[in-house]
Amino acid sequence: MKKIIHIPFLFMTVAAGLLFFMSFPRLFDFRPEGSEHLGFRFLDFLAAFKATALQLSSGYSWRFVESWHQETAISRYTYSLEIILISLVFTIFIGSCIAYIMMSLSFTKRAKLKNVLNFIEGLPDLLVIFIIQMSLFALYREYGVRLVTMYGLAGKEPLIFPMVINSLLPSMFFAQYLLKVMEEEYEKHYILLGQAKGLSKFHLLFVHLTRNILPVISIHFKTIIFAITTNLVLVEQMFVLNGYTKELYDLLSIRGSSPAQVLFYVGVFLVPIMLLERIVTLSGKRMASVRGLNI
Amino acid sequence: MKQLITNKLIFIMTVTMEYFRNLKFTELIKPMSSFFKNARQRKYKSAGADLYKLIYEILKILLMIAVSLTKYINHLKHRNMIVGTAVLFILFAVSWNTELAPESNEPLIFDENGKFVAAPPAPPSFVFPLGTDLGARSMVNLVLFGVKYTLGAVIGITLARLIIGGLLAMVTALWLPVFKLYFSAFFWPFRYIPALLAGIILMLPIAAVPQGYSVKVILEYQLLILILIGLPGVFYFITDMVEEIKKEPFVLSSSLMGGGKFHILTRHVWPNIKSHFLLLTTQQMMQLLQIMTFMGIFSIYLGGPHPTAITDFPRLIYRSISNELAGMAGQNYWLIRRAPWMAYSPILIITFIALIINWMKKGIEDQIAGVIPAKKKSLQEASESMGSTSLVEKSNSFVIVGAQKQPNIHIRERFYINDVIRNLFISLRRSLLKLKAYEAFEKSLLKTFAAIGRLPSPLLTALLSLPLILCAGLYGYAQYQEYTGNSREKGHKSDQVSAVAAKETYQLDYTNKDAVPTDYKAYMNYNEAEGSLNGALNITTTNTSGEEMEKLYFHLYPNQFQEPLEGMDWEMILGPSPEPGWIEIEDLFVNGKRTKFKVNKTILEIDMANWTDKQKAEVAFKFILKIPKNYSNTSLDYAAVWLGNFLPAQAVYDKDGWNLDPITPFGQPFYQEIANYDITLTAPAKYEILSNAPEPTAIIETQGDTVKYAVKLENVRDLSMVLLDKQYYSREIFMNGDTMINMWSRLKIDDLEAAQRNNMAAAQSMKYFEEYFGTYPYKELDIIRTAESNPQMSYQGMIFTPGYNFTNPLGSVSMIEGVLRQWLSGAVGSNGYKEPWVNDAISSFLLKKAMVERGYGSSNSAEQISQLQTEISRIEAQGQSLSSPLKEFKDINDYYVMIGGKGSEMYFELEKQIGAGKIKEALKTYTKEHTNKNASGYDLIKTFENAGGAEASGYFDSWLKPNTKKKE
């Protein structure tokens, strides 16, 4: 019963929150008279709030959806998704490689390497990107070697470089996390039993341990995919890639773009990511319940 | 004297010792007290001679103090936190006392002796350790100046997030658990939208480009948003923590024994959560630093952008107004190929701050996990002091005393692939070990790792960051060498390389698509004796800018001819005996209130009050137009008065702001939105009055000596009117379908045959162009013969054409062009000043096509083409391109070659690639979509790309792009 009362209220709160953030800039007076500070315009905000709500509900303001089908938006969209997917795969691959290699080392060596990993993870992302970029420039200038296409200028659609940049730091993060979970799991009794029975370390790691940490990892998959999405937005802007960020940026730069449009564009961008995240998390939960784990 | 100093020193040491004794530094006390004893004893001897020895002793003691202080700090519980905070504080204090160096526009930097030092942006050198920026300011100064904003913002926002989020979370977790659900529902969008994207969406419309908001306002807004986007994270973290603690047995027993909520908060929750708060602080600071640097890349800086841009390729990038580090790193990123040190300097300091915060975080994490680094260290020290014997004796074999001997069990051998791989590795290593070199290598590697591992973590951090700094330094040095080695040629080259990355005008969609036609109501009287037009103008205009406007601008084009003009191109417009002309404005009212205004050359600036978005404003004023006498669009001679671009016309406000470009001697520098006119003009009765409205719609009343002409026009870009002396003018009518073409030529002087030919050409070309643009949009076309050699000018439904077109057989070519202009720049407007190519290039292409069609010679010969090519490359070498704005063309010839020559070539080539059908289709869509609107280059390209498909995409870019190789 309680739930029945709660759910509509929750939905209303979600809607109110959405509308609030969409009309948020209208809450402020950017040219206040007689004051140097940001002013508040509560009445205007209410009006904007209402206008946004009306706009979202009227079919007229959704007409732009037709133009979304235009080739440019679609090609940019698929290009961005392509980068996200490929970097996700790459992140998982590199992250697990690092984690498994480190797990197979002895404890003391691992501790030292962990320090290094921690250090790299602590560096600002921009510095790392700058360094990679500069070394590629230097390589090109000194030896004339062009390893990868960096910029998306002149109609180019580079894939390798954004993928690498996009997944470099998330993979470090993933490796760290994986390592932490693995170390915890390694203390469990079944591992000890396995060792006592003479199973090799690799066998224990790859077969028994991996199977058991999968649910925990998949539940924390969210963090990685968001790290990649954030990085994608950044990388597309930095390397002038002809991706969906550009579409969004163009849209936001236009003064008159309607909130419905912004909502739609952002929503369309995030839907596949949300879906992927939900699928992975739910399957992780399911796996966990099958194995009798409580997460 | 010496005695005195010695006594003083001993006194100071005594006091210091007392102080340390209070602090219970036993280690330090021992040597100090022995020293103290010695000193006292010596005091009574010859203390003066011992001064140097005393100083030596004191130095020794000071060193010991330093060592023991370090030890003391090292053993502190919150070592990392305290040291880190101290370092950040010192950085802040230094920054607080740093003043920003002034910016200079000088191309070279000289020292006091007048010796050349460097040219900004100068690479790192001894004078400028981190190089300089574009304005010859040392990066060291800039970076130090900016640190305070970065640190201040990061710390301030973090604290605000923690206080708000923490309070909310604790109240929620203890008193109102249901609120958590509603909170997460309210902040639901933030669950899926990454913080960076949310920040950008909320800030971009306000803070990305200069819009005249005050710095404080922008800053406050940004701080609010940065607090808001981090709030959910803090809230969830703390509620989860509190809920965890609430499950603990001690909380349960406390509440069972009657402990209230507040008691639980203060006695159980707070002590347990305290150190987590510290951890959260460092996490939030790291996250903020990251998000701020990312936003810098999106040109969103704290305090907003500075109105001068630092680069315009591949994007138009403004600079940060506060020189805040993250913003500086973001802005300078776009110059990374030209001046990498500009991007590196701020990012290095940010790295430094990030490493310190990370180190603080590590300390807190260790502490929460129960690892106290100081303890570990002291253990290690103890073991070292005990010599080689380690604390725990290792034993690999042990025997359980008294256990029964187990029978041997046969264990089934199992086969694992992993073991095979491992064995493979082991055997590989064994065989490698046979090599002495490998053995030595492995040993040294292990030793190095061990040595690095033993280093204290600050040193480790420093050691690891050293290569980075070295790399940056080396790179900078290499750049410097390259720069000084052969500065000239290389300088050009580096520019060339930097050209990879800001948008051209034609890539921007800048037109105002929401423009509402302005209503002009004018009462005018033509004073023949003075050659002037007196009148009153009522203008109703709507604010479609999306925000409140403070100013309103009008173009007063005739004012261009108030002062004498110089230059070849102007001389052609001024004609043989020019007389000045101007507009005077008086009694200006806005919404019935007398308002201040300013006339600056051709611009009328009106102060607006409370002119908010979508609101109408009524502007009324009186004006006197003294008509200039020359070959311009507004002039007169003995037989006629022709008035084009003569009324004050509202300037266009688009995404680039107000367009207040002046008039130029060539091209069509006009940019107007569609307007509605209601005109009443009285003039002497001898005149036939015409305007670009169809004749039947005008009401003409003759009263004695005067004639009154009244007309209403809708959807007109430029109002044009003529007063023709009936004595001199005759009319030739030609019908093309429903459209009436009136050719007004001068009797006796003009060749009647030529007039008829012109009329025919106009009618035929109209039919021809309808294939490209669709039906002719107006009911009537008046072609008016003006002075002898005016440049031809087209208005909607009216063409002003010079006298020579009525004697010259090529006059009909001008008619074709005039008709063409009815669509291009008549129906479809463009910013003729900023993007002349948009309409002019198509018109020259179609004109050439029409000429070929009419048999005016075939398309260009090979010789002509090669001549054109050399001309184009000469002009491009001077830095002009097809997409240049009008002001960049050096003279009329360059303009014609580029727009007419290269512009038409662009379309001929495109026609070859995508076919004539696609071109027609594209032009039809272009006209249909933009009739009575303004089109930008962006719109045009988009239309062609949509119509032309794969071949057309990217095509325009290669033609329009400025030739950066030769551009300085």
JSON list of N, CA and C in Angstrom, two decimals, chain A residues 114-151:
[
{"chain": "A", "resi": 114, "resn": "LYS", "atom": "N", "xyz": [51.83, -1.74, -7.63]},
{"chain": "A", "resi": 114, "resn": "LYS", "atom": "CA", "xyz": [50.57, -1.07, -7.27]},
{"chain": "A", "resi": 114, "resn": "LYS", "atom": "C", "xyz": [50.80, 0.40, -6.99]},
{"chain": "A", "resi": 115, "resn": "ASN", "atom": "N", "xyz": [51.95, 0.67, -6.37]},
{"chain": "A", "resi": 115, "resn": "ASN", "atom": "CA", "xyz": [52.30, 2.07, -6.12]},
{"chain": "A", "resi": 115, "resn": "ASN", "atom": "C", "xyz": [52.40, 2.85, -7.42]},
{"chain": "A", "resi": 116, "resn": "VAL", "atom": "N", "xyz": [53.05, 2.22, -8.40]},
{"chain": "A", "resi": 116, "resn": "VAL", "atom": "CA", "xyz": [53.21, 2.88, -9.70]},
{"chain": "A", "resi": 116, "resn": "VAL", "atom": "C", "xyz": [51.84, 3.12, -10.34]},
{"chain": "A", "resi": 117, "resn": "LEU", "atom": "N", "xyz": [51.01, 2.08, -10.27]},
{"chain": "A", "resi": 117, "resn": "LEU", "atom": "CA", "xyz": [49.67, 2.17, -10.85]},
{"chain": "A", "resi": 117, "resn": "LEU", "atom": "C", "xyz": [48.88, 3.30, -10.19]},
{"chain": "A", "resi": 118, "resn": "ASN", "atom": "N", "xyz": [49.02, 3.35, -8.89]},
{"chain": "A", "resi": 118, "resn": "ASN", "atom": "CA", "xyz": [48.32, 4.37, -8.11]},
{"chain": "A", "resi": 118, "resn": "ASN", "atom": "C", "xyz": [48.81, 5.75, -8.50]},
{"chain": "A", "resi": 119, "resn": "PHE", "atom": "N", "xyz": [50.11, 5.83, -8.74]},
{"chain": "A", "resi": 119, "resn": "PHE", "atom": "CA", "xyz": [50.67, 7.12, -9.13]},
{"chain": "A", "resi": 119, "resn": "PHE", "atom": "C", "xyz": [50.12, 7.57, -10.48]},
{"chain": "A", "resi": 120, "resn": "ILE", "atom": "N", "xyz": [50.13, 6.65, -11.42]},
{"chain": "A", "resi": 120, "resn": "ILE", "atom": "CA", "xyz": [49.65, 7.01, -12.77]},
{"chain": "A", "resi": 120, "resn": "ILE", "atom": "C", "xyz": [48.17, 7.39, -12.70]},
{"chain": "A", "resi": 121, "resn": "GLU", "atom": "N", "xyz": [47.44, 6.65, -11.92]},
{"chain": "A", "resi": 121, "resn": "GLU", "atom": "CA", "xyz": [46.01, 6.93, -11.81]},
{"chain": "A", "resi": 121, "resn": "GLU", "atom": "C", "xyz": [45.76, 8.30, -11.19]},
{"chain": "A", "resi": 122, "resn": "GLY", "atom": "N", "xyz": [46.71, 8.75, -10.37]},
{"chain": "A", "resi": 122, "resn": "GLY", "atom": "CA", "xyz": [46.55, 10.04, -9.72]},
{"chain": "A", "resi": 122, "resn": "GLY", "atom": "C", "xyz": [46.89, 11.22, -10.59]},
{"chain": "A", "resi": 123, "resn": "LEU", "atom": "N", "xyz": [47.58, 10.97, -11.72]},
{"chain": "A", "resi": 123, "resn": "LEU", "atom": "CA", "xyz": [47.93, 12.09, -12.61]},
{"chain": "A", "resi": 123, "resn": "LEU", "atom": "C", "xyz": [46.68, 12.66, -13.26]},
{"chain": "A", "resi": 124, "resn": "PRO", "atom": "N", "xyz": [46.67, 13.94, -13.49]},
{"chain": "A", "resi": 124, "resn": "PRO", "atom": "CA", "xyz": [45.52, 14.51, -14.20]},
{"chain": "A", "resi": 124, "resn": "PRO", "atom": "C", "xyz": [45.42, 13.91, -15.61]},
{"chain": "A", "resi": 125, "resn": "ASP", "atom": "N", "xyz": [44.23, 13.62, -16.02]},
{"chain": "A", "resi": 125, "resn": "ASP", "atom": "CA", "xyz": [44.04, 12.99, -17.33]},
{"chain": "A", "resi": 125, "resn": "ASP", "atom": "C", "xyz": [44.62, 13.83, -18.46]},
{"chain": "A", "resi": 126, "resn": "LEU", "atom": "N", "xyz": [44.46, 15.14, -18.30]},
{"chain": "A", "resi": 126, "resn": "LEU", "atom": "CA", "xyz": [44.93, 16.02, -19.38]},
{"chain": "A", "resi": 126, "resn": "LEU", "atom": "C", "xyz": [46.43, 15.89, -19.58]},
{"chain": "A", "resi": 127, "resn": "LEU", "atom": "N", "xyz": [47.16, 15.77, -18.48]},
{"chain": "A", "resi": 127, "resn": "LEU", "atom": "CA", "xyz": [48.62, 15.66, -18.60]},
{"chain": "A", "resi": 127, "resn": "LEU", "atom": "C", "xyz": [48.98, 14.43, -19.41]},
{"chain": "A", "resi": 128, "resn": "VAL", "atom": "N", "xyz": [48.32, 13.33, -19.07]},
{"chain": "A", "resi": 128, "resn": "VAL", "atom": "CA", "xyz": [48.62, 12.08, -19.77]},
{"chain": "A", "resi": 128, "resn": "VAL", "atom": "C", "xyz": [48.33, 12.25, -21.26]},
{"chain": "A", "resi": 129, "resn": "ILE", "atom": "N", "xyz": [47.17, 12.85, -21.55]},
{"chain": "A", "resi": 129, "resn": "ILE", "atom": "CA", "xyz": [46.81, 13.04, -22.97]},
{"chain": "A", "resi": 129, "resn": "ILE", "atom": "C", "xyz": [47.82, 13.96, -23.65]},
{"chain": "A", "resi": 130, "resn": "PHE", "atom": "N", "xyz": [48.20, 15.04, -22.98]},
{"chain": "A", "resi": 130, "resn": "PHE", "atom": "CA", "xyz": [49.18, 15.98, -23.55]},
{"chain": "A", "resi": 130, "resn": "PHE", "atom": "C", "xyz": [50.47, 15.25, -23.88]},
{"chain": "A", "resi": 131, "resn": "ILE", "atom": "N", "xyz": [50.91, 14.43, -22.92]},
{"chain": "A", "resi": 131, "resn": "ILE", "atom": "CA", "xyz": [52.20, 13.77, -23.13]},
{"chain": "A", "resi": 131, "resn": "ILE", "atom": "C", "xyz": [52.14, 12.83, -24.34]},
{"chain": "A", "resi": 132, "resn": "ILE", "atom": "N", "xyz": [51.05, 12.06, -24.40]},
{"chain": "A", "resi": 132, "resn": "ILE", "atom": "CA", "xyz": [50.92, 11.16, -25.54]},
{"chain": "A", "resi": 132, "resn": "ILE", "atom": "C", "xyz": [50.91, 11.95, -26.85]},
{"chain": "A", "resi": 133, "resn": "GLN", "atom": "N", "xyz": [50.15, 13.01, -26.83]},
{"chain": "A", "resi": 133, "resn": "GLN", "atom": "CA", "xyz": [50.03, 13.83, -28.03]},
{"chain": "A", "resi": 133, "resn": "GLN", "atom": "C", "xyz": [51.38, 14.42, -28.44]},
{"chain": "A", "resi": 134, "resn": "MET", "atom": "N", "xyz": [52.09, 14.95, -27.46]},
{"chain": "A", "resi": 134, "resn": "MET", "atom": "CA", "xyz": [53.37, 15.56, -27.77]},
{"chain": "A", "resi": 134, "resn": "MET", "atom": "C", "xyz": [54.36, 14.53, -28.29]},
{"chain": "A", "resi": 135, "resn": "SER", "atom": "N", "xyz": [54.32, 13.33, -27.69]},
{"chain": "A", "resi": 135, "resn": "SER", "atom": "CA", "xyz": [55.29, 12.34, -28.17]},
{"chain": "A", "resi": 135, "resn": "SER", "atom": "C", "xyz": [54.95, 11.92, -29.59]},
{"chain": "A", "resi": 136, "resn": "LEU", "atom": "N", "xyz": [53.66, 11.88, -29.90]},
{"chain": "A", "resi": 136, "resn": "LEU", "atom": "CA", "xyz": [53.29, 11.54, -31.28]},
{"chain": "A", "resi": 136, "resn": "LEU", "atom": "C", "xyz": [53.72, 12.65, -32.25]},
{"chain": "A", "resi": 137, "resn": "PHE", "atom": "N", "xyz": [53.56, 13.89, -31.80]},
{"chain": "A", "resi": 137, "resn": "PHE", "atom": "CA", "xyz": [54.02, 15.02, -32.64]},
{"chain": "A", "resi": 137, "resn": "PHE", "atom": "C", "xyz": [55.51, 14.91, -32.89]},
{"chain": "A", "resi": 138, "resn": "ALA", "atom": "N", "xyz": [56.24, 14.63, -31.77]},
{"chain": "A", "resi": 138, "resn": "ALA", "atom": "CA", "xyz": [57.70, 14.57, -31.86]},
{"chain": "A", "resi": 138, "resn": "ALA", "atom": "C", "xyz": [58.10, 13.46, -32.82]},
{"chain": "A", "resi": 139, "resn": "LEU", "atom": "N", "xyz": [57.43, 12.32, -32.69]},
{"chain": "A", "resi": 139, "resn": "LEU", "atom": "CA", "xyz": [57.72, 11.18, -33.55]},
{"chain": "A", "resi": 139, "resn": "LEU", "atom": "C", "xyz": [57.54, 11.56, -35.01]},
{"chain": "A", "resi": 140, "resn": "TYR", "atom": "N", "xyz": [56.47, 12.29, -35.25]},
{"chain": "A", "resi": 140, "resn": "TYR", "atom": "CA", "xyz": [56.18, 12.69, -36.63]},
{"chain": "A", "resi": 140, "resn": "TYR", "atom": "C", "xyz": [57.21, 13.69, -37.12]},
{"chain": "A", "resi": 141, "resn": "ARG", "atom": "N", "xyz": [57.56, 14.61, -36.25]},
{"chain": "A", "resi": 141, "resn": "ARG", "atom": "CA", "xyz": [58.46, 15.68, -36.67]},
{"chain": "A", "resi": 141, "resn": "ARG", "atom": "C", "xyz": [59.87, 15.14, -36.92]},
{"chain": "A", "resi": 142, "resn": "GLU", "atom": "N", "xyz": [60.32, 14.29, -35.98]},
{"chain": "A", "resi": 142, "resn": "GLU", "atom": "CA", "xyz": [61.70, 13.83, -36.07]},
{"chain": "A", "resi": 142, "resn": "GLU", "atom": "C", "xyz": [61.89, 12.73, -37.11]},
{"chain": "A", "resi": 143, "resn": "TYR", "atom": "N", "xyz": [60.98, 11.81, -37.13]},
{"chain": "A", "resi": 143, "resn": "TYR", "atom": "CA", "xyz": [61.19, 10.64, -37.99]},
{"chain": "A", "resi": 143, "resn": "TYR", "atom": "C", "xyz": [60.17, 10.52, -39.11]},
{"chain": "A", "resi": 144, "resn": "GLY", "atom": "N", "xyz": [59.23, 11.41, -39.09]},
{"chain": "A", "resi": 144, "resn": "GLY", "atom": "CA", "xyz": [58.22, 11.35, -40.16]},
{"chain": "A", "resi": 144, "resn": "GLY", "atom": "C", "xyz": [57.29, 10.16, -40.02]},
{"chain": "A", "resi": 145, "resn": "VAL", "atom": "N", "xyz": [57.23, 9.60, -38.82]},
{"chain": "A", "resi": 145, "resn": "VAL", "atom": "CA", "xyz": [56.36, 8.44, -38.63]},
{"chain": "A", "resi": 145, "resn": "VAL", "atom": "C", "xyz": [55.00, 8.92, -38.15]},
{"chain": "A", "resi": 146, "resn": "ARG", "atom": "N", "xyz": [53.98, 8.56, -38.88]},
{"chain": "A", "resi": 146, "resn": "ARG", "atom": "CA", "xyz": [52.63, 8.92, -38.42]},
{"chain": "A", "resi": 146, "resn": "ARG", "atom": "C", "xyz": [51.96, 7.62, -38.01]},
{"chain": "A", "resi": 147, "resn": "LEU", "atom": "N", "xyz": [51.93, 7.41, -36.69]},
{"chain": "A", "resi": 147, "resn": "LEU", "atom": "CA", "xyz": [51.38, 6.16, -36.19]},
{"chain": "A", "resi": 147, "resn": "LEU", "atom": "C", "xyz": [49.87, 6.10, -36.37]},
{"chain": "A", "resi": 148, "resn": "VAL", "atom": "N", "xyz": [49.22, 7.17, -35.91]},
{"chain": "A", "resi": 148, "resn": "VAL", "atom": "CA", "xyz": [47.76, 7.17, -35.94]},
{"chain": "A", "resi": 148, "resn": "VAL", "atom": "C", "xyz": [47.27, 8.53, -36.40]},
{"chain": "A", "resi": 149, "resn": "THR", "atom": "N", "xyz": [46.04, 8.59, -36.85]},
{"chain": "A", "resi": 149, "resn": "THR", "atom": "CA", "xyz": [45.42, 9.87, -37.16]},
{"chain": "A", "resi": 149, "resn": "THR", "atom": "C", "xyz": [44.83, 10.40, -35.87]},
{"chain": "A", "resi": 150, "resn": "MET", "atom": "N", "xyz": [45.20, 11.64, -35.54]},
{"chain": "A", "resi": 150, "resn": "MET", "atom": "CA", "xyz": [44.73, 12.17, -34.27]},
{"chain": "A", "resi": 150, "resn": "MET", "atom": "C", "xyz": [43.46, 12.97, -34.41]},
{"chain": "A", "resi": 151, "resn": "TYR", "atom": "N", "xyz": [43.49, 13.91, -35.37]},
{"chain": "A", "resi": 151, "resn": "TYR", "atom": "CA", "xyz": [42.38, 14.85, -35.45]},
{"chain": "A", "resi": 151, "resn": "TYR", "atom": "C", "xyz": [41.32, 14.37, -36.44]}
]
